[in-house]
Amino acid sequence: MEMAKIFGQMCHKNQYQMRPHMRVKFLLGLDHLYERRDKHFGNGRLSRNLFENSIRLMANRIVKIPEITVEQLPVLESTDLEFEKIPNEVFEDLKNESKLRFHIECPHCNFAKDVSQKFLGQSVRCPKCNQDFTIDWGLPRIEKDEL
């Protein structure tokens, strides 16, 4: 989760916005990398490299848009994010929104809940303490089909 926060801070500092699918892809990729980490796994360097590569990919994408708007310039799409050496199957759950949930906690009272990806990046009100907060990130939870 720390790497996601670092990535988010870089986006915020440089005035970039992330589409929800971008956040989901980022979290799925990080989760995959974290599960297979070794002693050389580094938070800041990986987040910075992913951010810088995303900006390059975004620039290559928007240069092809004939009539770009000011609103399109600072927006990172899921296609602007590439993870090296991660199989495409890791991102299959991007297509199945009903199975993919994210575990979040209220920063005020630690109330925890699994929510759908549509809430990522959104401001919400905690049902327990009634405080508002933004769901920037969450831990991926994939619901398995029952046999």
mmCIF file with all atom_site columns, C-alpha atoms in Angstrom:
data_model
loop_
_atom_site.group_PDB
_atom_site.id
_atom_site.type_symbol
_atom_site.label_atom_id
_atom_site.label_alt_id
_atom_site.label_comp_id
_atom_site.label_asym_id
_atom_site.label_entity_id
_atom_site.label_seq_id
_atom_site.pdbx_PDB_ins_code
_atom_site.Cartn_x
_atom_site.Cartn_y
_atom_site.Cartn_z
_atom_site.occupancy
_atom_site.B_iso_or_equiv
_atom_site.pdbx_formal_charge
_atom_site.auth_seq_id
_atom_site.auth_comp_id
_atom_site.auth_asym_id
_atom_site.auth_atom_id
_atom_site.pdbx_PDB_model_num
ATOM 1   C CA . MET A 1 1   ? 0.000   0.000   0.000   1.00 0.00 ? 1   MET A CA 1
ATOM 2   C CA . GLU A 1 2   ? 2.950   2.297   0.655   1.00 0.00 ? 2   GLU A CA 1
ATOM 3   C CA . MET A 1 3   ? 3.979   2.117   -3.010  1.00 0.00 ? 3   MET A CA 1
ATOM 4   C CA . ALA A 1 4   ? 0.482   3.120   -4.083  1.00 0.00 ? 4   ALA A CA 1
ATOM 5   C CA . LYS A 1 5   ? 0.616   6.113   -1.745  1.00 0.00 ? 5   LYS A CA 1
ATOM 6   C CA . ILE A 1 6   ? 3.993   7.152   -3.169  1.00 0.00 ? 6   ILE A CA 1
ATOM 7   C CA . PHE A 1 7   ? 2.639   6.869   -6.716  1.00 0.00 ? 7   PHE A CA 1
ATOM 8   C CA . GLY A 1 8   ? -0.459  8.843   -5.723  1.00 0.00 ? 8   GLY A CA 1
ATOM 9   C CA . GLN A 1 9   ? 1.640   11.584  -4.122  1.00 0.00 ? 9   GLN A CA 1
ATOM 10  C CA . MET A 1 10  ? 3.701   11.911  -7.308  1.00 0.00 ? 10  MET A CA 1
ATOM 11  C CA . CYS A 1 11  ? 0.500   12.196  -9.346  1.00 0.00 ? 11  CYS A CA 1
ATOM 12  C CA . HIS A 1 12  ? -0.913  14.793  -6.973  1.00 0.00 ? 12  HIS A CA 1
ATOM 13  C CA . LYS A 1 13  ? 2.327   16.801  -6.820  1.00 0.00 ? 13  LYS A CA 1
ATOM 14  C CA . ASN A 1 14  ? 2.507   16.900  -10.628 1.00 0.00 ? 14  ASN A CA 1
ATOM 15  C CA . GLN A 1 15  ? -1.245  17.548  -11.008 1.00 0.00 ? 15  GLN A CA 1
ATOM 16  C CA . TYR A 1 16  ? -2.140  14.275  -12.722 1.00 0.00 ? 16  TYR A CA 1
ATOM 17  C CA . GLN A 1 17  ? -5.444  12.520  -12.177 1.00 0.00 ? 17  GLN A CA 1
ATOM 18  C CA . MET A 1 18  ? -6.014  8.774   -12.391 1.00 0.00 ? 18  MET A CA 1
ATOM 19  C CA . ARG A 1 19  ? -9.030  7.107   -13.878 1.00 0.00 ? 19  ARG A CA 1
ATOM 20  C CA . PRO A 1 20  ? -10.494 4.365   -11.646 1.00 0.00 ? 20  PRO A CA 1
ATOM 21  C CA . HIS A 1 21  ? -9.275  1.604   -13.999 1.00 0.00 ? 21  HIS A CA 1
ATOM 22  C CA . MET A 1 22  ? -5.753  3.056   -13.730 1.00 0.00 ? 22  MET A CA 1
ATOM 23  C CA . ARG A 1 23  ? -5.927  2.751   -9.929  1.00 0.00 ? 23  ARG A CA 1
ATOM 24  C CA . VAL A 1 24  ? -7.256  -0.807  -10.197 1.00 0.00 ? 24  VAL A CA 1
ATOM 25  C CA . LYS A 1 25  ? -4.552  -1.879  -12.648 1.00 0.00 ? 25  LYS A CA 1
ATOM 26  C CA . PHE A 1 26  ? -1.899  -0.291  -10.441 1.00 0.00 ? 26  PHE A CA 1
ATOM 27  C CA . LEU A 1 27  ? -3.179  -2.113  -7.345  1.00 0.00 ? 27  LEU A CA 1
ATOM 28  C CA . LEU A 1 28  ? -3.437  -5.473  -9.125  1.00 0.00 ? 28  LEU A CA 1
ATOM 29  C CA . GLY A 1 29  ? 0.087   -5.104  -10.507 1.00 0.00 ? 29  GLY A CA 1
ATOM 30  C CA . LEU A 1 30  ? 1.528   -4.091  -7.149  1.00 0.00 ? 30  LEU A CA 1
ATOM 31  C CA . ASP A 1 31  ? -0.265  -6.919  -5.401  1.00 0.00 ? 31  ASP A CA 1
ATOM 32  C CA . HIS A 1 32  ? 1.231   -9.393  -7.892  1.00 0.00 ? 32  HIS A CA 1
ATOM 33  C CA . LEU A 1 33  ? 4.732   -7.957  -7.471  1.00 0.00 ? 33  LEU A CA 1
ATOM 34  C CA . TYR A 1 34  ? 4.442   -7.840  -3.681  1.00 0.00 ? 34  TYR A CA 1
ATOM 35  C CA . GLU A 1 35  ? 3.358   -11.489 -3.477  1.00 0.00 ? 35  GLU A CA 1
ATOM 36  C CA . ARG A 1 36  ? 6.479   -12.460 -5.451  1.00 0.00 ? 36  ARG A CA 1
ATOM 37  C CA . ARG A 1 37  ? 8.913   -9.975  -3.930  1.00 0.00 ? 37  ARG A CA 1
ATOM 38  C CA . ASP A 1 38  ? 12.538  -10.662 -3.098  1.00 0.00 ? 38  ASP A CA 1
ATOM 39  C CA . LYS A 1 39  ? 15.058  -8.830  -0.932  1.00 0.00 ? 39  LYS A CA 1
ATOM 40  C CA . HIS A 1 40  ? 15.642  -6.245  -3.691  1.00 0.00 ? 40  HIS A CA 1
ATOM 41  C CA . PHE A 1 41  ? 12.012  -5.150  -3.785  1.00 0.00 ? 41  PHE A CA 1
ATOM 42  C CA . GLY A 1 42  ? 11.966  -1.365  -3.344  1.00 0.00 ? 42  GLY A CA 1
ATOM 43  C CA . ASN A 1 43  ? 9.039   0.933   -2.633  1.00 0.00 ? 43  ASN A CA 1
ATOM 44  C CA . GLY A 1 44  ? 10.160  4.351   -3.797  1.00 0.00 ? 44  GLY A CA 1
ATOM 45  C CA . ARG A 1 45  ? 12.193  3.347   -6.826  1.00 0.00 ? 45  ARG A CA 1
ATOM 46  C CA . LEU A 1 46  ? 9.485   1.112   -8.287  1.00 0.00 ? 46  LEU A CA 1
ATOM 47  C CA . SER A 1 47  ? 6.780   3.750   -7.758  1.00 0.00 ? 47  SER A CA 1
ATOM 48  C CA . ARG A 1 48  ? 8.932   6.467   -9.314  1.00 0.00 ? 48  ARG A CA 1
ATOM 49  C CA . ASN A 1 49  ? 9.810   4.294   -12.320 1.00 0.00 ? 49  ASN A CA 1
ATOM 50  C CA . LEU A 1 50  ? 6.166   3.349   -12.877 1.00 0.00 ? 50  LEU A CA 1
ATOM 51  C CA . PHE A 1 51  ? 5.135   7.005   -12.605 1.00 0.00 ? 51  PHE A CA 1
ATOM 52  C CA . GLU A 1 52  ? 7.772   8.242   -15.061 1.00 0.00 ? 52  GLU A CA 1
ATOM 53  C CA . ASN A 1 53  ? 6.952   5.481   -17.545 1.00 0.00 ? 53  ASN A CA 1
ATOM 54  C CA . SER A 1 54  ? 3.234   6.259   -17.231 1.00 0.00 ? 54  SER A CA 1
ATOM 55  C CA . ILE A 1 55  ? 3.886   9.890   -18.127 1.00 0.00 ? 55  ILE A CA 1
ATOM 56  C CA . ARG A 1 56  ? 5.832   8.796   -21.223 1.00 0.00 ? 56  ARG A CA 1
ATOM 57  C CA . LEU A 1 57  ? 3.073   6.398   -22.272 1.00 0.00 ? 57  LEU A CA 1
ATOM 58  C CA . MET A 1 58  ? 0.440   9.078   -21.697 1.00 0.00 ? 58  MET A CA 1
ATOM 59  C CA . ALA A 1 59  ? 2.402   11.541  -23.850 1.00 0.00 ? 59  ALA A CA 1
ATOM 60  C CA . ASN A 1 60  ? 2.596   8.965   -26.635 1.00 0.00 ? 60  ASN A CA 1
ATOM 61  C CA . ARG A 1 61  ? -1.149  8.340   -26.344 1.00 0.00 ? 61  ARG A CA 1
ATOM 62  C CA . ILE A 1 62  ? -2.307  11.947  -26.347 1.00 0.00 ? 62  ILE A CA 1
ATOM 63  C CA . VAL A 1 63  ? -0.043  13.023  -29.208 1.00 0.00 ? 63  VAL A CA 1
ATOM 64  C CA . LYS A 1 64  ? -2.248  10.831  -31.430 1.00 0.00 ? 64  LYS A CA 1
ATOM 65  C CA . ILE A 1 65  ? -5.461  12.641  -30.426 1.00 0.00 ? 65  ILE A CA 1
ATOM 66  C CA . PRO A 1 66  ? -6.281  15.150  -33.205 1.00 0.00 ? 66  PRO A CA 1
ATOM 67  C CA . GLU A 1 67  ? -8.220  17.611  -31.052 1.00 0.00 ? 67  GLU A CA 1
ATOM 68  C CA . ILE A 1 68  ? -7.101  17.301  -27.463 1.00 0.00 ? 68  ILE A CA 1
ATOM 69  C CA . THR A 1 69  ? -8.816  19.229  -24.700 1.00 0.00 ? 69  THR A CA 1
ATOM 70  C CA . VAL A 1 70  ? -7.250  20.763  -21.620 1.00 0.00 ? 70  VAL A CA 1
ATOM 71  C CA . GLU A 1 71  ? -9.237  18.292  -19.514 1.00 0.00 ? 71  GLU A CA 1
ATOM 72  C CA . GLN A 1 72  ? -7.569  15.314  -21.239 1.00 0.00 ? 72  GLN A CA 1
ATOM 73  C CA . LEU A 1 73  ? -3.998  16.471  -20.605 1.00 0.00 ? 73  LEU A CA 1
ATOM 74  C CA . PRO A 1 74  ? -3.571  15.563  -16.930 1.00 0.00 ? 74  PRO A CA 1
ATOM 75  C CA . VAL A 1 75  ? -5.511  12.256  -16.984 1.00 0.00 ? 75  VAL A CA 1
ATOM 76  C CA . LEU A 1 76  ? -3.748  8.904   -16.693 1.00 0.00 ? 76  LEU A CA 1
ATOM 77  C CA . GLU A 1 77  ? -5.602  5.970   -18.249 1.00 0.00 ? 77  GLU A CA 1
ATOM 78  C CA . SER A 1 78  ? -5.015  2.282   -17.527 1.00 0.00 ? 78  SER A CA 1
ATOM 79  C CA . THR A 1 79  ? -3.258  1.993   -20.911 1.00 0.00 ? 79  THR A CA 1
ATOM 80  C CA . ASP A 1 80  ? -0.658  4.445   -19.585 1.00 0.00 ? 80  ASP A CA 1
ATOM 81  C CA . LEU A 1 81  ? 0.554   1.868   -17.057 1.00 0.00 ? 81  LEU A CA 1
ATOM 82  C CA . GLU A 1 82  ? 2.794   -1.050  -17.936 1.00 0.00 ? 82  GLU A CA 1
ATOM 83  C CA . PHE A 1 83  ? 4.363   -3.551  -15.586 1.00 0.00 ? 83  PHE A CA 1
ATOM 84  C CA . GLU A 1 84  ? 7.299   -5.535  -16.884 1.00 0.00 ? 84  GLU A CA 1
ATOM 85  C CA . LYS A 1 85  ? 7.205   -9.293  -16.505 1.00 0.00 ? 85  LYS A CA 1
ATOM 86  C CA . ILE A 1 86  ? 3.620   -9.508  -15.268 1.00 0.00 ? 86  ILE A CA 1
ATOM 87  C CA . PRO A 1 87  ? 1.373   -11.862 -17.245 1.00 0.00 ? 87  PRO A CA 1
ATOM 88  C CA . ASN A 1 88  ? -1.812  -10.413 -18.723 1.00 0.00 ? 88  ASN A CA 1
ATOM 89  C CA . GLU A 1 89  ? -3.898  -12.841 -16.648 1.00 0.00 ? 89  GLU A CA 1
ATOM 90  C CA . VAL A 1 90  ? -3.129  -10.726 -13.572 1.00 0.00 ? 90  VAL A CA 1
ATOM 91  C CA . PHE A 1 91  ? -5.231  -7.951  -15.086 1.00 0.00 ? 91  PHE A CA 1
ATOM 92  C CA . GLU A 1 92  ? -8.147  -10.140 -16.226 1.00 0.00 ? 92  GLU A CA 1
ATOM 93  C CA . ASP A 1 93  ? -10.187 -9.026  -13.211 1.00 0.00 ? 93  ASP A CA 1
ATOM 94  C CA . LEU A 1 94  ? -10.233 -5.483  -14.611 1.00 0.00 ? 94  LEU A CA 1
ATOM 95  C CA . LYS A 1 95  ? -12.964 -6.758  -16.920 1.00 0.00 ? 95  LYS A CA 1
ATOM 96  C CA . ASN A 1 96  ? -15.025 -8.400  -14.181 1.00 0.00 ? 96  ASN A CA 1
ATOM 97  C CA . GLU A 1 97  ? -15.934 -5.578  -11.841 1.00 0.00 ? 97  GLU A CA 1
ATOM 98  C CA . SER A 1 98  ? -18.420 -7.692  -9.860  1.00 0.00 ? 98  SER A CA 1
ATOM 99  C CA . LYS A 1 99  ? -15.706 -10.078 -8.589  1.00 0.00 ? 99  LYS A CA 1
ATOM 100 C CA . LEU A 1 100 ? -13.100 -7.448  -7.788  1.00 0.00 ? 100 LEU A CA 1
ATOM 101 C CA . ARG A 1 101 ? -13.402 -5.641  -4.457  1.00 0.00 ? 101 ARG A CA 1
ATOM 102 C CA . PHE A 1 102 ? -10.991 -3.527  -2.430  1.00 0.00 ? 102 PHE A CA 1
ATOM 103 C CA . HIS A 1 103 ? -10.477 -3.676  1.308   1.00 0.00 ? 103 HIS A CA 1
ATOM 104 C CA . ILE A 1 104 ? -10.479 -0.162  2.752   1.00 0.00 ? 104 ILE A CA 1
ATOM 105 C CA . GLU A 1 105 ? -10.360 1.360   6.228   1.00 0.00 ? 105 GLU A CA 1
ATOM 106 C CA . CYS A 1 106 ? -11.681 4.647   7.528   1.00 0.00 ? 106 CYS A CA 1
ATOM 107 C CA . PRO A 1 107 ? -8.652  6.715   8.615   1.00 0.00 ? 107 PRO A CA 1
ATOM 108 C CA . HIS A 1 108 ? -10.680 8.178   11.503  1.00 0.00 ? 108 HIS A CA 1
ATOM 109 C CA . CYS A 1 109 ? -12.095 5.083   13.206  1.00 0.00 ? 109 CYS A CA 1
ATOM 110 C CA . ASN A 1 110 ? -10.499 2.145   11.306  1.00 0.00 ? 110 ASN A CA 1
ATOM 111 C CA . PHE A 1 111 ? -13.891 0.805   10.229  1.00 0.00 ? 111 PHE A CA 1
ATOM 112 C CA . ALA A 1 112 ? -13.085 -1.716  7.468   1.00 0.00 ? 112 ALA A CA 1
ATOM 113 C CA . LYS A 1 113 ? -15.123 -2.740  4.472   1.00 0.00 ? 113 LYS A CA 1
ATOM 114 C CA . ASP A 1 114 ? -14.682 -4.280  1.026   1.00 0.00 ? 114 ASP A CA 1
ATOM 115 C CA . VAL A 1 115 ? -15.938 -1.957  -1.715  1.00 0.00 ? 115 VAL A CA 1
ATOM 116 C CA . SER A 1 116 ? -16.217 -2.085  -5.500  1.00 0.00 ? 116 SER A CA 1
ATOM 117 C CA . GLN A 1 117 ? -13.645 -0.387  -7.690  1.00 0.00 ? 117 GLN A CA 1
ATOM 118 C CA . LYS A 1 118 ? -16.019 2.463   -8.528  1.00 0.00 ? 118 LYS A CA 1
ATOM 119 C CA . PHE A 1 119 ? -15.256 3.926   -5.078  1.00 0.00 ? 119 PHE A CA 1
ATOM 120 C CA . LEU A 1 120 ? -11.492 4.232   -5.673  1.00 0.00 ? 120 LEU A CA 1
ATOM 121 C CA . GLY A 1 121 ? -10.558 7.914   -5.826  1.00 0.00 ? 121 GLY A CA 1
ATOM 122 C CA . GLN A 1 122 ? -13.962 8.953   -4.470  1.00 0.00 ? 122 GLN A CA 1
ATOM 123 C CA . SER A 1 123 ? -14.916 10.852  -1.344  1.00 0.00 ? 123 SER A CA 1
ATOM 124 C CA . VAL A 1 124 ? -17.183 8.843   0.963   1.00 0.00 ? 124 VAL A CA 1
ATOM 125 C CA . ARG A 1 125 ? -18.711 9.078   4.420   1.00 0.00 ? 125 ARG A CA 1
ATOM 126 C CA . CYS A 1 126 ? -17.885 6.405   6.988   1.00 0.00 ? 126 CYS A CA 1
ATOM 127 C CA . PRO A 1 127 ? -21.057 4.647   8.188   1.00 0.00 ? 127 PRO A CA 1
ATOM 128 C CA . LYS A 1 128 ? -19.562 4.151   11.663  1.00 0.00 ? 128 LYS A CA 1
ATOM 129 C CA . CYS A 1 129 ? -18.060 7.546   12.610  1.00 0.00 ? 129 CYS A CA 1
ATOM 130 C CA . ASN A 1 130 ? -19.849 9.691   9.992   1.00 0.00 ? 130 ASN A CA 1
ATOM 131 C CA . GLN A 1 131 ? -16.561 11.335  8.868   1.00 0.00 ? 131 GLN A CA 1
ATOM 132 C CA . ASP A 1 132 ? -15.764 12.059  5.218   1.00 0.00 ? 132 ASP A CA 1
ATOM 133 C CA . PHE A 1 133 ? -12.611 10.676  3.603   1.00 0.00 ? 133 PHE A CA 1
ATOM 134 C CA . THR A 1 134 ? -11.252 9.840   0.160   1.00 0.00 ? 134 THR A CA 1
ATOM 135 C CA . ILE A 1 135 ? -10.663 6.231   -0.816  1.00 0.00 ? 135 ILE A CA 1
ATOM 136 C CA . ASP A 1 136 ? -7.372  6.626   -2.622  1.00 0.00 ? 136 ASP A CA 1
ATOM 137 C CA . TRP A 1 137 ? -6.293  2.980   -2.462  1.00 0.00 ? 137 TRP A CA 1
ATOM 138 C CA . GLY A 1 138 ? -7.370  -0.391  -1.163  1.00 0.00 ? 138 GLY A CA 1
ATOM 139 C CA . LEU A 1 139 ? -6.116  -3.954  -0.991  1.00 0.00 ? 139 LEU A CA 1
ATOM 140 C CA . PRO A 1 140 ? -7.451  -6.094  -3.851  1.00 0.00 ? 140 PRO A CA 1
ATOM 141 C CA . ARG A 1 141 ? -9.860  -8.889  -2.929  1.00 0.00 ? 141 ARG A CA 1
ATOM 142 C CA . ILE A 1 142 ? -11.056 -11.185 -5.672  1.00 0.00 ? 142 ILE A CA 1
ATOM 143 C CA . GLU A 1 143 ? -14.218 -13.130 -4.974  1.00 0.00 ? 143 GLU A CA 1
ATOM 144 C CA . LYS A 1 144 ? -13.844 -16.742 -6.084  1.00 0.00 ? 144 LYS A CA 1
ATOM 145 C CA . ASP A 1 145 ? -16.606 -18.684 -7.775  1.00 0.00 ? 145 ASP A CA 1
ATOM 146 C CA . GLU A 1 146 ? -18.129 -21.263 -5.501  1.00 0.00 ? 146 GLU A CA 1
ATOM 147 C CA . LEU A 1 147 ? -18.131 -24.860 -6.712  1.00 0.00 ? 147 LEU A CA 1
#
